[in-house]
Amino acid sequence: MRIISTLCWVILSLVLTACASGPISRSDSVGFEESGKASYYAMKYQGRKTASGEPFDQKAMTAAHKRLPFGSKVKVTNVDNGKSVVVRVNDRGPFVRGRIIDLSKSAFQRIANTNLGVIEVEIEVLP
């Protein structure tokens, strides 16, 4: 019985480790695709330091992603209207369940009306 219990714990930890979402290396990130929800930064973040160390700028074509390397160029496409924008990852986030990327307000405005707040997108890392 003790052996079976130990074996179950080992298998469970291996499964959980395999499901972990760590950072993606630069070489593995090209071609990475993901679908989910996008939002944009509130004005209160203007000028604050991002995770990469640079100040946040609502007018820049930038974004936050949990795992992609800083500097990654990402094509973000609004699935409802087909409009897309290319942004550079310079921050970490979003930290809201179900959201995959946070865009600067300028980037969001290129693909959707900000009154929507959150939209469905597909993202692809460019070379």
PDB file of C-alpha atoms in Angstrom:
ATOM      1  CA  MET A   1       0.000   0.000   0.000  1.00  0.00           C
ATOM      2  CA  ARG A   2       2.844   2.383   0.854  1.00  0.00           C
ATOM      3  CA  ILE A   3       4.529   1.699  -2.500  1.00  0.00           C
ATOM      4  CA  ILE A   4       1.322   2.471  -4.404  1.00  0.00           C
ATOM      5  CA  SER A   5       0.861   5.706  -2.462  1.00  0.00           C
ATOM      6  CA  THR A   6       4.438   6.782  -3.167  1.00  0.00           C
ATOM      7  CA  LEU A   7       4.084   5.865  -6.825  1.00  0.00           C
ATOM      8  CA  CYS A   8       0.890   7.961  -7.097  1.00  0.00           C
ATOM      9  CA  TRP A   9       2.668  10.986  -5.592  1.00  0.00           C
ATOM     10  CA  VAL A  10       5.589  10.606  -8.006  1.00  0.00           C
ATOM     11  CA  ILE A  11       3.268  10.397 -11.019  1.00  0.00           C
ATOM     12  CA  LEU A  12       1.209  13.356  -9.811  1.00  0.00           C
ATOM     13  CA  SER A  13       4.294  15.531  -9.368  1.00  0.00           C
ATOM     14  CA  LEU A  14       5.578  14.599 -12.827  1.00  0.00           C
ATOM     15  CA  VAL A  15       2.230  15.507 -14.386  1.00  0.00           C
ATOM     16  CA  LEU A  16       2.101  18.842 -12.544  1.00  0.00           C
ATOM     17  CA  THR A  17       5.688  19.660 -13.516  1.00  0.00           C
ATOM     18  CA  ALA A  18       4.909  18.962 -17.176  1.00  0.00           C
ATOM     19  CA  CYS A  19       1.952  21.359 -17.000  1.00  0.00           C
ATOM     20  CA  ALA A  20       3.961  24.200 -15.451  1.00  0.00           C
ATOM     21  CA  SER A  21       4.079  27.397 -17.481  1.00  0.00           C
ATOM     22  CA  GLY A  22       7.564  28.807 -17.246  1.00  0.00           C
ATOM     23  CA  PRO A  23       9.225  31.396 -19.448  1.00  0.00           C
ATOM     24  CA  ILE A  24       9.657  30.630 -23.125  1.00  0.00           C
ATOM     25  CA  SER A  25      13.174  30.978 -24.538  1.00  0.00           C
ATOM     26  CA  ARG A  26      13.766  33.382 -27.416  1.00  0.00           C
ATOM     27  CA  SER A  27      14.586  30.526 -29.802  1.00  0.00           C
ATOM     28  CA  ASP A  28      11.438  28.596 -28.836  1.00  0.00           C
ATOM     29  CA  SER A  29       9.181  31.648 -28.948  1.00  0.00           C
ATOM     30  CA  VAL A  30       9.262  32.338 -32.714  1.00  0.00           C
ATOM     31  CA  GLY A  31       6.046  30.987 -34.186  1.00  0.00           C
ATOM     32  CA  PHE A  32       4.442  30.616 -30.730  1.00  0.00           C
ATOM     33  CA  GLU A  33       0.681  31.075 -31.036  1.00  0.00           C
ATOM     34  CA  GLU A  34      -1.993  31.576 -28.397  1.00  0.00           C
ATOM     35  CA  SER A  35      -5.683  32.530 -28.325  1.00  0.00           C
ATOM     36  CA  GLY A  36      -7.522  34.292 -25.553  1.00  0.00           C
ATOM     37  CA  LYS A  37      -8.538  37.674 -24.241  1.00  0.00           C
ATOM     38  CA  ALA A  38      -6.668  40.968 -24.518  1.00  0.00           C
ATOM     39  CA  SER A  39      -7.147  44.121 -22.510  1.00  0.00           C
ATOM     40  CA  TYR A  40      -5.308  47.435 -22.302  1.00  0.00           C
ATOM     41  CA  TYR A  41      -3.468  49.324 -19.578  1.00  0.00           C
ATOM     42  CA  ALA A  42      -5.290  51.927 -17.513  1.00  0.00           C
ATOM     43  CA  MET A  43      -3.964  55.505 -17.668  1.00  0.00           C
ATOM     44  CA  LYS A  44      -2.663  55.241 -14.091  1.00  0.00           C
ATOM     45  CA  TYR A  45       0.245  53.129 -15.407  1.00  0.00           C
ATOM     46  CA  GLN A  46       1.528  55.885 -17.729  1.00  0.00           C
ATOM     47  CA  GLY A  47       5.189  56.537 -16.907  1.00  0.00           C
ATOM     48  CA  ARG A  48       5.501  53.732 -14.361  1.00  0.00           C
ATOM     49  CA  LYS A  49       8.397  51.329 -14.689  1.00  0.00           C
ATOM     50  CA  THR A  50       7.634  48.093 -16.568  1.00  0.00           C
ATOM     51  CA  ALA A  51       9.138  44.723 -15.668  1.00  0.00           C
ATOM     52  CA  SER A  52      11.797  45.278 -18.344  1.00  0.00           C
ATOM     53  CA  GLY A  53      12.825  48.508 -16.611  1.00  0.00           C
ATOM     54  CA  GLU A  54      11.596  50.975 -19.204  1.00  0.00           C
ATOM     55  CA  PRO A  55       8.837  53.486 -18.438  1.00  0.00           C
ATOM     56  CA  PHE A  56       5.386  52.540 -19.704  1.00  0.00           C
ATOM     57  CA  ASP A  57       4.099  54.662 -22.592  1.00  0.00           C
ATOM     58  CA  GLN A  58       0.439  54.452 -23.659  1.00  0.00           C
ATOM     59  CA  LYS A  59       1.425  55.769 -27.111  1.00  0.00           C
ATOM     60  CA  ALA A  60       4.004  53.043 -27.787  1.00  0.00           C
ATOM     61  CA  MET A  61       3.155  49.769 -29.509  1.00  0.00           C
ATOM     62  CA  THR A  62       3.964  47.591 -26.491  1.00  0.00           C
ATOM     63  CA  ALA A  63       2.432  44.772 -24.492  1.00  0.00           C
ATOM     64  CA  ALA A  64       2.669  42.613 -21.404  1.00  0.00           C
ATOM     65  CA  HIS A  65       2.827  38.825 -21.596  1.00  0.00           C
ATOM     66  CA  LYS A  66       3.468  36.346 -18.786  1.00  0.00           C
ATOM     67  CA  ARG A  67       6.041  34.158 -20.532  1.00  0.00           C
ATOM     68  CA  LEU A  68       7.395  35.659 -23.754  1.00  0.00           C
ATOM     69  CA  PRO A  69      10.892  37.175 -23.678  1.00  0.00           C
ATOM     70  CA  PHE A  70      11.216  40.959 -23.482  1.00  0.00           C
ATOM     71  CA  GLY A  71      11.700  42.397 -26.950  1.00  0.00           C
ATOM     72  CA  SER A  72       9.558  39.745 -28.665  1.00  0.00           C
ATOM     73  CA  LYS A  73       7.575  41.108 -31.607  1.00  0.00           C
ATOM     74  CA  VAL A  74       4.010  39.827 -31.425  1.00  0.00           C
ATOM     75  CA  LYS A  75       1.241  40.102 -34.008  1.00  0.00           C
ATOM     76  CA  VAL A  76      -2.074  40.536 -32.182  1.00  0.00           C
ATOM     77  CA  THR A  77      -5.234  39.933 -34.228  1.00  0.00           C
ATOM     78  CA  ASN A  78      -8.766  40.810 -33.150  1.00  0.00           C
ATOM     79  CA  VAL A  79     -10.777  37.683 -34.033  1.00  0.00           C
ATOM     80  CA  ASP A  80     -14.024  39.646 -34.451  1.00  0.00           C
ATOM     81  CA  ASN A  81     -12.852  42.087 -37.126  1.00  0.00           C
ATOM     82  CA  GLY A  82      -9.549  40.656 -38.426  1.00  0.00           C
ATOM     83  CA  LYS A  83      -7.577  43.815 -37.593  1.00  0.00           C
ATOM     84  CA  SER A  84      -4.053  43.272 -36.302  1.00  0.00           C
ATOM     85  CA  VAL A  85      -1.195  45.196 -34.749  1.00  0.00           C
ATOM     86  CA  VAL A  86       2.453  44.326 -34.063  1.00  0.00           C
ATOM     87  CA  VAL A  87       3.660  45.056 -30.533  1.00  0.00           C
ATOM     88  CA  ARG A  88       6.870  44.567 -28.559  1.00  0.00           C
ATOM     89  CA  VAL A  89       6.752  42.751 -25.211  1.00  0.00           C
ATOM     90  CA  ASN A  90       8.266  44.918 -22.473  1.00  0.00           C
ATOM     91  CA  ASP A  91       6.270  43.942 -19.387  1.00  0.00           C
ATOM     92  CA  ARG A  92       4.836  40.971 -17.474  1.00  0.00           C
ATOM     93  CA  GLY A  93       1.148  40.286 -17.117  1.00  0.00           C
ATOM     94  CA  PRO A  94      -1.764  40.278 -17.398  1.00  0.00           C
ATOM     95  CA  PHE A  95      -2.602  38.816 -14.044  1.00  0.00           C
ATOM     96  CA  VAL A  96      -6.331  38.415 -14.633  1.00  0.00           C
ATOM     97  CA  ARG A  97      -7.582  34.891 -15.272  1.00  0.00           C
ATOM     98  CA  GLY A  98      -8.360  34.223 -18.922  1.00  0.00           C
ATOM     99  CA  ARG A  99      -6.373  37.151 -20.313  1.00  0.00           C
ATOM    100  CA  ILE A 100      -3.271  36.394 -22.354  1.00  0.00           C
ATOM    101  CA  ILE A 101      -1.947  39.852 -23.233  1.00  0.00           C
ATOM    102  CA  ASP A 102      -2.234  43.468 -22.106  1.00  0.00           C
ATOM    103  CA  LEU A 103      -1.770  46.112 -24.786  1.00  0.00           C
ATOM    104  CA  SER A 104      -0.909  49.776 -24.604  1.00  0.00           C
ATOM    105  CA  LYS A 105      -3.970  51.912 -25.256  1.00  0.00           C
ATOM    106  CA  SER A 106      -2.632  52.985 -28.681  1.00  0.00           C
ATOM    107  CA  ALA A 107      -2.094  49.368 -29.745  1.00  0.00           C
ATOM    108  CA  PHE A 108      -5.576  48.357 -28.538  1.00  0.00           C
ATOM    109  CA  GLN A 109      -7.176  51.287 -30.417  1.00  0.00           C
ATOM    110  CA  ARG A 110      -5.676  50.042 -33.689  1.00  0.00           C
ATOM    111  CA  ILE A 111      -7.654  46.808 -33.485  1.00  0.00           C
ATOM    112  CA  ALA A 112     -10.736  47.643 -31.389  1.00  0.00           C
ATOM    113  CA  ASN A 113     -12.761  50.342 -29.686  1.00  0.00           C
ATOM    114  CA  THR A 114     -11.480  50.910 -26.138  1.00  0.00           C
ATOM    115  CA  ASN A 115     -15.102  50.987 -24.926  1.00  0.00           C
ATOM    116  CA  LEU A 116     -15.043  47.193 -25.342  1.00  0.00           C
ATOM    117  CA  GLY A 117     -12.335  46.867 -22.684  1.00  0.00           C
ATOM    118  CA  VAL A 118     -11.574  43.217 -23.417  1.00  0.00           C
ATOM    119  CA  ILE A 119     -11.523  41.440 -26.779  1.00  0.00           C
ATOM    120  CA  GLU A 120     -10.805  37.966 -28.151  1.00  0.00           C
ATOM    121  CA  VAL A 121      -7.447  37.800 -29.910  1.00  0.00           C
ATOM    122  CA  GLU A 122      -4.975  35.443 -31.486  1.00  0.00           C
ATOM    123  CA  ILE A 123      -1.298  36.178 -31.008  1.00  0.00           C
ATOM    124  CA  GLU A 124       1.734  34.994 -32.966  1.00  0.00           C
ATOM    125  CA  VAL A 125       5.396  35.694 -32.202  1.00  0.00           C
ATOM    126  CA  LEU A 126       7.205  37.036 -35.242  1.00  0.00           C
ATOM    127  CA  PRO A 127      10.876  36.425 -36.102  1.00  0.00           C
TER     128      PRO A 127
END
